[in-house]
Amino acid sequence: MIFAVWIPLLMPLLAVPAARRLAQSLPPRAAAWLLTGCAAVLAGCTAAALGLLLAAGALRLPPVAALGHLSLALLGGTGGYQAVTVPVACAAGALLAACAGTVARRTHRHHTELRSARRAADTHPTAGGLCVLPHSAPDAYALPGRTGSGGRVVVTAGMLRALPAAEREALFAHERAHLAGRHHLFLLTASLAAACHPLLRVLHEPLAYALERWADESAASRVGDRRLTARAIGRAALAAGPHATTPNRPGSVLAATAGPVPRRVAALLAPPPGHGHSHSHPPTRARAQGRRVIAAALLACVAFSAAAAVDAAADLHDNVEFAQGARVTQVPG
């Protein structure tokens, strides 16, 4: 456990850049799942490592050792390791408490903002999953529903006036794709994971972009016109400006006007993913080979992190059982 327990805390140094690089070469949907899954697994391994460090130090406290019938002399570790175990455990406990507090606050804020937005939307008529707010500021976003509900698309009167009818349908298709894919849960997962390890914060931006591109492609497929979808997103972004001003708009919701809009528009104006690549050529094969190498490296990083956490837990368990057995044999029969 002495060495294995530190691996999950250090592995994001390698895994996060690999995940970002690999996501750039994947279709949006696959990229979103990849980034979210990596963030969740790495965060779980980090929390497990901190918990193991805390447990290892707590077990060396005489009251805890007595409660568990442990022999401190045979619990494991010698010399300097024993001297630093308790201080390291205190630091790990403080970090773990900070992580838990941040996760609780972010989860509470997320649900509070959604409840407030739903109450505000409930005061306005909704038809066909579309809620129109009587605000002049152009805005539109996907408002997730409660458990078992599909949610609704919230749009302002200002946004409706800014877009022609055909472009409105493309915009609505984009927002409905966010609702159908439950994209807000992807962002919430990444946000909670980032509370466990600071390096995981850099996955938020590529994840948000992948989710917007996922919705872009879904909208283009739904309306059957990529150029129309590109115009709708570009016009909506220009109308909304850099900051939305709609009251009660949750900070965690997804909208067509978010992210690097010019890059998204350019992607929509390009051929769809997988189109026009029926004939392989050396650069394409080289990119595919590079993607496989990065994917293998990322898989190795994530698997190694999880395996190290499991190995550290097994090692701590073995030490505890040994210390308990030694304590029992020392008790007069």
Short mmCIF file of C-alpha atoms in Angstrom, two decimals:
data_model
loop_
_atom_site.label_atom_id
_atom_site.label_comp_id
_atom_site.label_asym_id
_atom_site.label_seq_id
_atom_site.Cartn_x
_atom_site.Cartn_y
_atom_site.Cartn_z
CA MET A 1 0.00 0.00 0.00
CA ILE A 2 2.95 2.33 0.65
CA PHE A 3 3.41 3.00 -3.06
CA ALA A 4 0.19 1.81 -4.71
CA VAL A 5 -2.02 4.25 -2.81
CA TRP A 6 -0.29 7.25 -4.41
CA ILE A 7 -0.80 6.08 -7.99
CA PRO A 8 -4.48 7.16 -8.28
CA LEU A 9 -3.51 10.63 -7.07
CA LEU A 10 -0.79 11.00 -9.73
CA MET A 11 -2.32 9.15 -12.68
CA PRO A 12 -4.54 12.11 -13.84
CA LEU A 13 -1.27 13.83 -14.84
CA LEU A 14 -1.09 11.34 -17.72
CA ALA A 15 -4.73 10.34 -18.20
CA VAL A 16 -6.27 13.81 -18.54
CA PRO A 17 -4.08 14.99 -21.47
CA ALA A 18 -4.60 11.62 -23.18
CA ALA A 19 -8.38 11.87 -22.76
CA ARG A 20 -8.45 15.40 -24.18
CA ARG A 21 -6.33 14.35 -27.15
CA LEU A 22 -8.39 11.26 -27.88
CA ALA A 23 -11.70 13.15 -27.57
CA GLN A 24 -10.62 15.51 -30.35
CA SER A 25 -10.50 12.62 -32.83
CA LEU A 26 -13.77 10.96 -31.83
CA PRO A 27 -17.37 11.67 -32.87
CA PRO A 28 -19.10 14.02 -30.40
CA ARG A 29 -21.22 11.38 -28.70
CA ALA A 30 -18.27 9.03 -28.15
CA ALA A 31 -16.12 11.93 -26.96
CA ALA A 32 -18.73 12.96 -24.39
CA TRP A 33 -18.98 9.44 -22.97
CA LEU A 34 -15.19 9.07 -22.94
CA LEU A 35 -14.54 12.32 -21.07
CA THR A 36 -17.33 11.75 -18.57
CA GLY A 37 -16.35 8.15 -17.92
CA CYS A 38 -12.69 9.01 -17.43
CA ALA A 39 -13.57 11.85 -15.07
CA ALA A 40 -15.83 9.60 -12.99
CA VAL A 41 -13.35 6.71 -12.75
CA LEU A 42 -10.35 8.92 -11.96
CA ALA A 43 -12.35 10.82 -9.34
CA GLY A 44 -13.50 7.57 -7.75
CA CYS A 45 -9.94 6.28 -7.59
CA THR A 46 -8.77 9.56 -6.07
CA ALA A 47 -11.45 9.42 -3.39
CA ALA A 48 -10.58 5.79 -2.67
CA ALA A 49 -6.88 6.62 -2.30
CA LEU A 50 -7.62 9.47 0.11
CA GLY A 51 -9.93 7.19 2.07
CA LEU A 52 -7.25 4.50 2.31
CA LEU A 53 -4.65 7.01 3.51
CA LEU A 54 -7.11 8.22 6.13
CA ALA A 55 -7.93 4.68 7.23
CA ALA A 56 -4.26 3.67 7.44
CA GLY A 57 -3.51 6.55 9.77
CA ALA A 58 -6.67 6.16 11.84
CA LEU A 59 -5.89 2.49 12.50
CA ARG A 60 -2.61 3.51 14.13
CA LEU A 61 -4.35 5.61 16.74
CA PRO A 62 -4.43 3.61 20.01
CA PRO A 63 -8.20 4.01 20.61
CA VAL A 64 -9.01 2.85 17.08
CA ALA A 65 -6.50 0.01 17.26
CA ALA A 66 -7.97 -1.15 20.55
CA LEU A 67 -11.48 -1.01 19.13
CA GLY A 68 -10.39 -3.19 16.19
CA HIS A 69 -8.27 -5.50 18.35
CA LEU A 70 -5.13 -4.61 16.40
CA SER A 71 -1.49 -5.03 17.35
CA LEU A 72 0.13 -1.67 16.54
CA ALA A 73 3.59 -3.23 16.42
CA LEU A 74 2.56 -5.56 13.59
CA LEU A 75 0.11 -3.34 11.71
CA GLY A 76 2.58 -2.67 8.91
CA GLY A 77 5.20 -0.12 7.99
CA THR A 78 8.40 0.67 9.78
CA GLY A 79 10.56 3.59 10.80
CA GLY A 80 9.83 6.83 9.03
CA TYR A 81 6.68 5.43 7.41
CA GLN A 82 4.99 5.03 10.77
CA ALA A 83 6.08 8.54 11.79
CA VAL A 84 4.35 10.19 8.81
CA THR A 85 1.30 7.95 8.54
CA VAL A 86 -0.88 9.87 10.99
CA PRO A 87 0.00 13.37 9.62
CA VAL A 88 -0.60 12.14 6.08
CA ALA A 89 -3.90 10.66 7.20
CA CYS A 90 -4.91 14.02 8.71
CA ALA A 91 -4.14 15.76 5.41
CA ALA A 92 -6.02 13.07 3.46
CA GLY A 93 -8.99 13.38 5.79
CA ALA A 94 -9.08 17.15 5.35
CA LEU A 95 -8.93 16.78 1.56
CA LEU A 96 -11.60 14.11 1.59
CA ALA A 97 -13.87 16.29 3.74
CA ALA A 98 -13.29 19.22 1.39
CA CYS A 99 -14.16 17.04 -1.61
CA ALA A 100 -17.33 15.78 0.06
CA GLY A 101 -18.35 19.30 1.02
CA THR A 102 -17.79 20.61 -2.51
CA VAL A 103 -19.72 17.70 -4.03
CA ALA A 104 -22.62 18.33 -1.65
CA ARG A 105 -22.68 22.09 -2.36
CA ARG A 106 -22.53 21.65 -6.13
CA THR A 107 -25.23 19.01 -6.09
CA HIS A 108 -27.46 21.18 -3.90
CA ARG A 109 -26.87 24.27 -6.09
CA HIS A 110 -27.62 22.26 -9.23
CA HIS A 111 -30.96 21.02 -7.92
CA THR A 112 -31.87 24.39 -6.39
CA GLU A 113 -31.28 26.22 -9.66
CA LEU A 114 -33.31 23.66 -11.59
CA ARG A 115 -36.21 23.91 -9.13
CA SER A 116 -36.22 27.70 -9.39
CA ALA A 117 -36.13 27.57 -13.19
CA ARG A 118 -38.95 25.02 -13.29
CA ARG A 119 -41.13 27.14 -11.00
CA ALA A 120 -40.52 30.17 -13.20
CA ALA A 121 -41.32 28.19 -16.35
CA ASP A 122 -44.47 26.75 -14.77
CA THR A 123 -45.97 30.24 -14.65
CA HIS A 124 -45.91 30.42 -18.46
CA PRO A 125 -47.82 28.23 -20.92
CA THR A 126 -46.06 25.19 -22.33
CA ALA A 127 -47.10 23.44 -25.52
CA GLY A 128 -45.34 20.50 -27.14
CA GLY A 129 -42.46 20.71 -24.68
CA LEU A 130 -41.85 24.38 -25.59
CA CYS A 131 -42.13 27.19 -23.03
CA VAL A 132 -42.06 30.79 -24.27
CA LEU A 133 -40.95 33.48 -21.83
CA PRO A 134 -42.10 37.06 -22.51
CA HIS A 135 -38.59 38.50 -22.35
CA SER A 136 -37.04 40.70 -25.02
CA ALA A 137 -33.51 39.37 -24.44
CA PRO A 138 -32.84 36.56 -26.97
CA ASP A 139 -32.22 33.30 -25.17
CA ALA A 140 -33.03 29.60 -25.46
CA TYR A 141 -31.97 26.63 -23.38
CA ALA A 142 -32.85 23.05 -22.47
CA LEU A 143 -34.49 22.82 -19.03
CA PRO A 144 -34.34 19.23 -17.73
CA GLY A 145 -37.46 17.87 -16.11
CA ARG A 146 -37.93 16.05 -12.87
CA THR A 147 -37.31 12.32 -12.64
CA GLY A 148 -39.38 10.60 -15.28
CA SER A 149 -40.04 13.85 -17.16
CA GLY A 150 -38.42 14.79 -20.45
CA GLY A 151 -38.10 18.47 -19.61
CA ARG A 152 -38.85 21.36 -21.92
CA VAL A 153 -37.22 23.84 -24.25
CA VAL A 154 -37.35 27.36 -22.85
CA VAL A 155 -37.15 30.19 -25.36
CA THR A 156 -37.74 33.92 -25.05
CA ALA A 157 -39.90 36.07 -27.29
CA GLY A 158 -36.74 37.95 -28.24
CA MET A 159 -35.14 34.79 -29.61
CA LEU A 160 -38.27 33.89 -31.57
CA ARG A 161 -38.20 37.30 -33.22
CA ALA A 162 -34.50 36.95 -34.06
CA LEU A 163 -34.86 33.73 -36.10
CA PRO A 164 -36.87 32.76 -39.16
CA ALA A 165 -39.29 29.86 -38.76
CA ALA A 166 -36.99 27.22 -40.30
CA GLU A 167 -34.08 28.24 -38.10
CA ARG A 168 -36.30 28.15 -35.03
CA GLU A 169 -37.04 24.49 -35.72
CA ALA A 170 -33.31 23.75 -35.98
CA LEU A 171 -32.71 25.58 -32.70
CA PHE A 172 -35.50 23.65 -30.98
CA ALA A 173 -34.13 20.37 -32.35
CA HIS A 174 -30.74 21.22 -30.84
CA GLU A 175 -32.23 21.88 -27.40
CA ARG A 176 -34.40 18.76 -27.58
CA ALA A 177 -31.26 16.73 -28.30
CA HIS A 178 -29.81 18.03 -25.01
CA LEU A 179 -32.94 16.89 -23.20
CA ALA A 180 -33.13 13.49 -24.90
CA GLY A 181 -29.47 12.77 -24.16
CA ARG A 182 -29.71 14.00 -20.54
CA HIS A 183 -26.61 16.06 -21.27
CA HIS A 184 -26.87 18.04 -18.05
CA LEU A 185 -25.99 14.85 -16.15
CA PHE A 186 -22.74 14.56 -18.12
CA LEU A 187 -21.74 18.06 -17.04
CA LEU A 188 -22.86 17.46 -13.45
CA THR A 189 -20.78 14.26 -13.28
CA ALA A 190 -17.70 16.07 -14.59
CA SER A 191 -18.26 18.95 -12.17
CA LEU A 192 -18.51 16.60 -9.20
CA ALA A 193 -15.46 14.66 -10.38
CA ALA A 194 -13.45 17.89 -10.58
CA ALA A 195 -14.19 18.43 -6.89
CA CYS A 196 -12.15 15.29 -6.15
CA HIS A 197 -9.06 16.15 -8.21
CA PRO A 198 -8.13 19.62 -9.53
CA LEU A 199 -6.65 18.25 -12.78
CA LEU A 200 -10.08 16.95 -13.79
CA ARG A 201 -11.32 20.52 -14.15
CA VAL A 202 -9.69 20.79 -17.57
CA LEU A 203 -12.07 18.13 -18.90
CA HIS A 204 -15.07 20.46 -18.51
CA GLU A 205 -14.40 22.59 -21.58
CA PRO A 206 -13.88 19.72 -24.07
CA LEU A 207 -16.87 17.91 -22.56
CA ALA A 208 -19.14 20.93 -22.97
CA TYR A 209 -17.96 21.29 -26.57
CA ALA A 210 -18.59 17.58 -27.28
CA LEU A 211 -22.11 17.85 -25.87
CA GLU A 212 -22.88 20.89 -28.01
CA ARG A 213 -21.50 19.15 -31.09
CA TRP A 214 -23.56 16.06 -30.23
CA ALA A 215 -26.70 18.22 -30.14
CA ASP A 216 -25.62 20.04 -33.33
CA GLU A 217 -25.34 16.77 -35.24
CA SER A 218 -28.65 15.52 -33.84
CA ALA A 219 -30.38 18.74 -34.89
CA ALA A 220 -28.84 18.61 -38.37
CA SER A 221 -30.03 15.03 -38.76
CA ARG A 222 -33.47 15.91 -37.48
CA VAL A 223 -34.07 18.87 -39.83
CA GLY A 224 -32.12 17.29 -42.69
CA ASP A 225 -30.06 20.40 -43.46
CA ARG A 226 -26.61 21.01 -42.01
CA ARG A 227 -26.29 24.52 -43.46
CA LEU A 228 -29.66 25.54 -42.03
CA THR A 229 -28.61 24.24 -38.62
CA ALA A 230 -25.31 26.13 -38.85
CA ARG A 231 -27.15 29.36 -39.73
CA ALA A 232 -29.59 28.88 -36.86
CA ILE A 233 -26.82 28.38 -34.30
CA GLY A 234 -24.76 31.29 -35.63
CA ARG A 235 -27.72 33.68 -35.77
CA ALA A 236 -28.93 32.65 -32.31
CA ALA A 237 -25.46 33.18 -30.84
CA LEU A 238 -25.16 36.62 -32.42
CA ALA A 239 -28.60 37.59 -31.14
CA ALA A 240 -27.97 36.33 -27.61
CA GLY A 241 -24.54 37.90 -27.24
CA PRO A 242 -21.82 36.60 -24.94
CA HIS A 243 -23.98 36.55 -21.79
CA ALA A 244 -27.55 35.36 -21.32
CA THR A 245 -29.70 37.69 -19.24
CA THR A 246 -32.86 35.62 -18.76
CA PRO A 247 -33.96 35.60 -15.10
CA ASN A 248 -33.89 32.22 -13.29
CA ARG A 249 -31.72 30.64 -15.97
CA PRO A 250 -29.69 27.84 -14.29
CA GLY A 251 -25.96 28.09 -14.70
CA SER A 252 -25.66 24.38 -15.52
CA VAL A 253 -28.11 24.18 -18.42
CA LEU A 254 -26.99 23.66 -22.01
CA ALA A 255 -27.87 25.98 -24.86
CA ALA A 256 -27.18 26.20 -28.57
CA THR A 257 -25.44 29.55 -28.13
CA ALA A 258 -22.79 28.18 -25.74
CA GLY A 259 -19.19 27.26 -26.43
CA PRO A 260 -16.97 28.09 -29.42
CA VAL A 261 -19.79 28.81 -31.87
CA PRO A 262 -17.55 29.58 -34.91
CA ARG A 263 -15.83 26.21 -34.50
CA ARG A 264 -19.17 24.45 -34.22
CA VAL A 265 -20.56 26.23 -37.27
CA ALA A 266 -17.46 25.27 -39.26
CA ALA A 267 -17.94 21.63 -38.24
CA LEU A 268 -21.55 21.72 -39.43
CA LEU A 269 -20.55 23.25 -42.76
CA ALA A 270 -17.99 20.48 -43.25
CA PRO A 271 -19.03 16.98 -44.40
CA PRO A 272 -20.68 14.94 -41.62
CA PRO A 273 -18.44 12.63 -39.54
CA GLY A 274 -17.45 9.54 -41.53
CA HIS A 275 -18.45 11.05 -44.87
CA GLY A 276 -16.02 11.01 -47.74
CA HIS A 277 -13.48 8.67 -46.16
CA SER A 278 -14.29 5.45 -47.95
CA HIS A 279 -10.84 5.34 -49.57
CA SER A 280 -8.06 5.07 -47.01
CA HIS A 281 -4.79 6.86 -47.54
CA PRO A 282 -1.55 7.10 -45.55
CA PRO A 283 -2.47 10.21 -43.48
CA THR A 284 -5.79 8.62 -42.52
CA ARG A 285 -4.09 5.37 -41.53
CA ALA A 286 -1.51 7.32 -39.54
CA ARG A 287 -4.25 9.18 -37.67
CA ALA A 288 -6.08 5.94 -36.97
CA GLN A 289 -2.89 4.37 -35.65
CA GLY A 290 -2.21 7.40 -33.47
CA ARG A 291 -5.75 7.23 -32.12
CA ARG A 292 -5.30 3.58 -31.20
CA VAL A 293 -2.03 4.33 -29.42
CA ILE A 294 -3.60 7.15 -27.39
CA ALA A 295 -6.65 5.00 -26.61
CA ALA A 296 -4.41 2.17 -25.39
CA ALA A 297 -2.39 4.59 -23.25
CA LEU A 298 -5.54 6.09 -21.75
CA LEU A 299 -7.01 2.67 -21.03
CA ALA A 300 -3.76 1.63 -19.38
CA CYS A 301 -3.74 4.77 -17.21
CA VAL A 302 -7.32 4.31 -16.04
CA ALA A 303 -6.91 0.57 -15.48
CA PHE A 304 -3.63 1.08 -13.63
CA SER A 305 -5.23 3.70 -11.39
CA ALA A 306 -8.15 1.42 -10.53
CA ALA A 307 -5.87 -1.59 -10.03
CA ALA A 308 -3.60 0.40 -7.73
CA ALA A 309 -6.55 1.48 -5.59
CA VAL A 310 -7.75 -2.12 -5.34
CA ASP A 311 -4.23 -3.35 -4.54
CA ALA A 312 -3.79 -0.74 -1.82
CA ALA A 313 -7.15 -1.68 -0.30
CA ALA A 314 -6.25 -5.39 -0.36
CA ASP A 315 -2.86 -4.66 1.21
CA LEU A 316 -4.45 -2.63 4.00
CA HIS A 317 -6.99 -5.40 4.58
CA ASP A 318 -4.22 -8.01 4.80
CA ASN A 319 -2.28 -5.87 7.28
CA VAL A 320 -5.37 -5.45 9.44
CA GLU A 321 -6.07 -9.18 9.45
CA PHE A 322 -2.44 -9.93 10.31
CA ALA A 323 -2.46 -7.40 13.15
CA GLN A 324 -5.73 -8.80 14.47
CA GLY A 325 -4.38 -12.35 14.34
CA ALA A 326 -1.18 -11.37 16.08
CA ARG A 327 -3.17 -9.60 18.79
CA VAL A 328 -5.29 -12.68 19.34
CA THR A 329 -2.25 -14.98 19.67
CA GLN A 330 -0.78 -12.64 22.27
CA VAL A 331 -3.86 -12.86 24.49
CA PRO A 332 -3.33 -15.47 27.24
CA GLY A 333 -5.38 -18.56 26.55
#
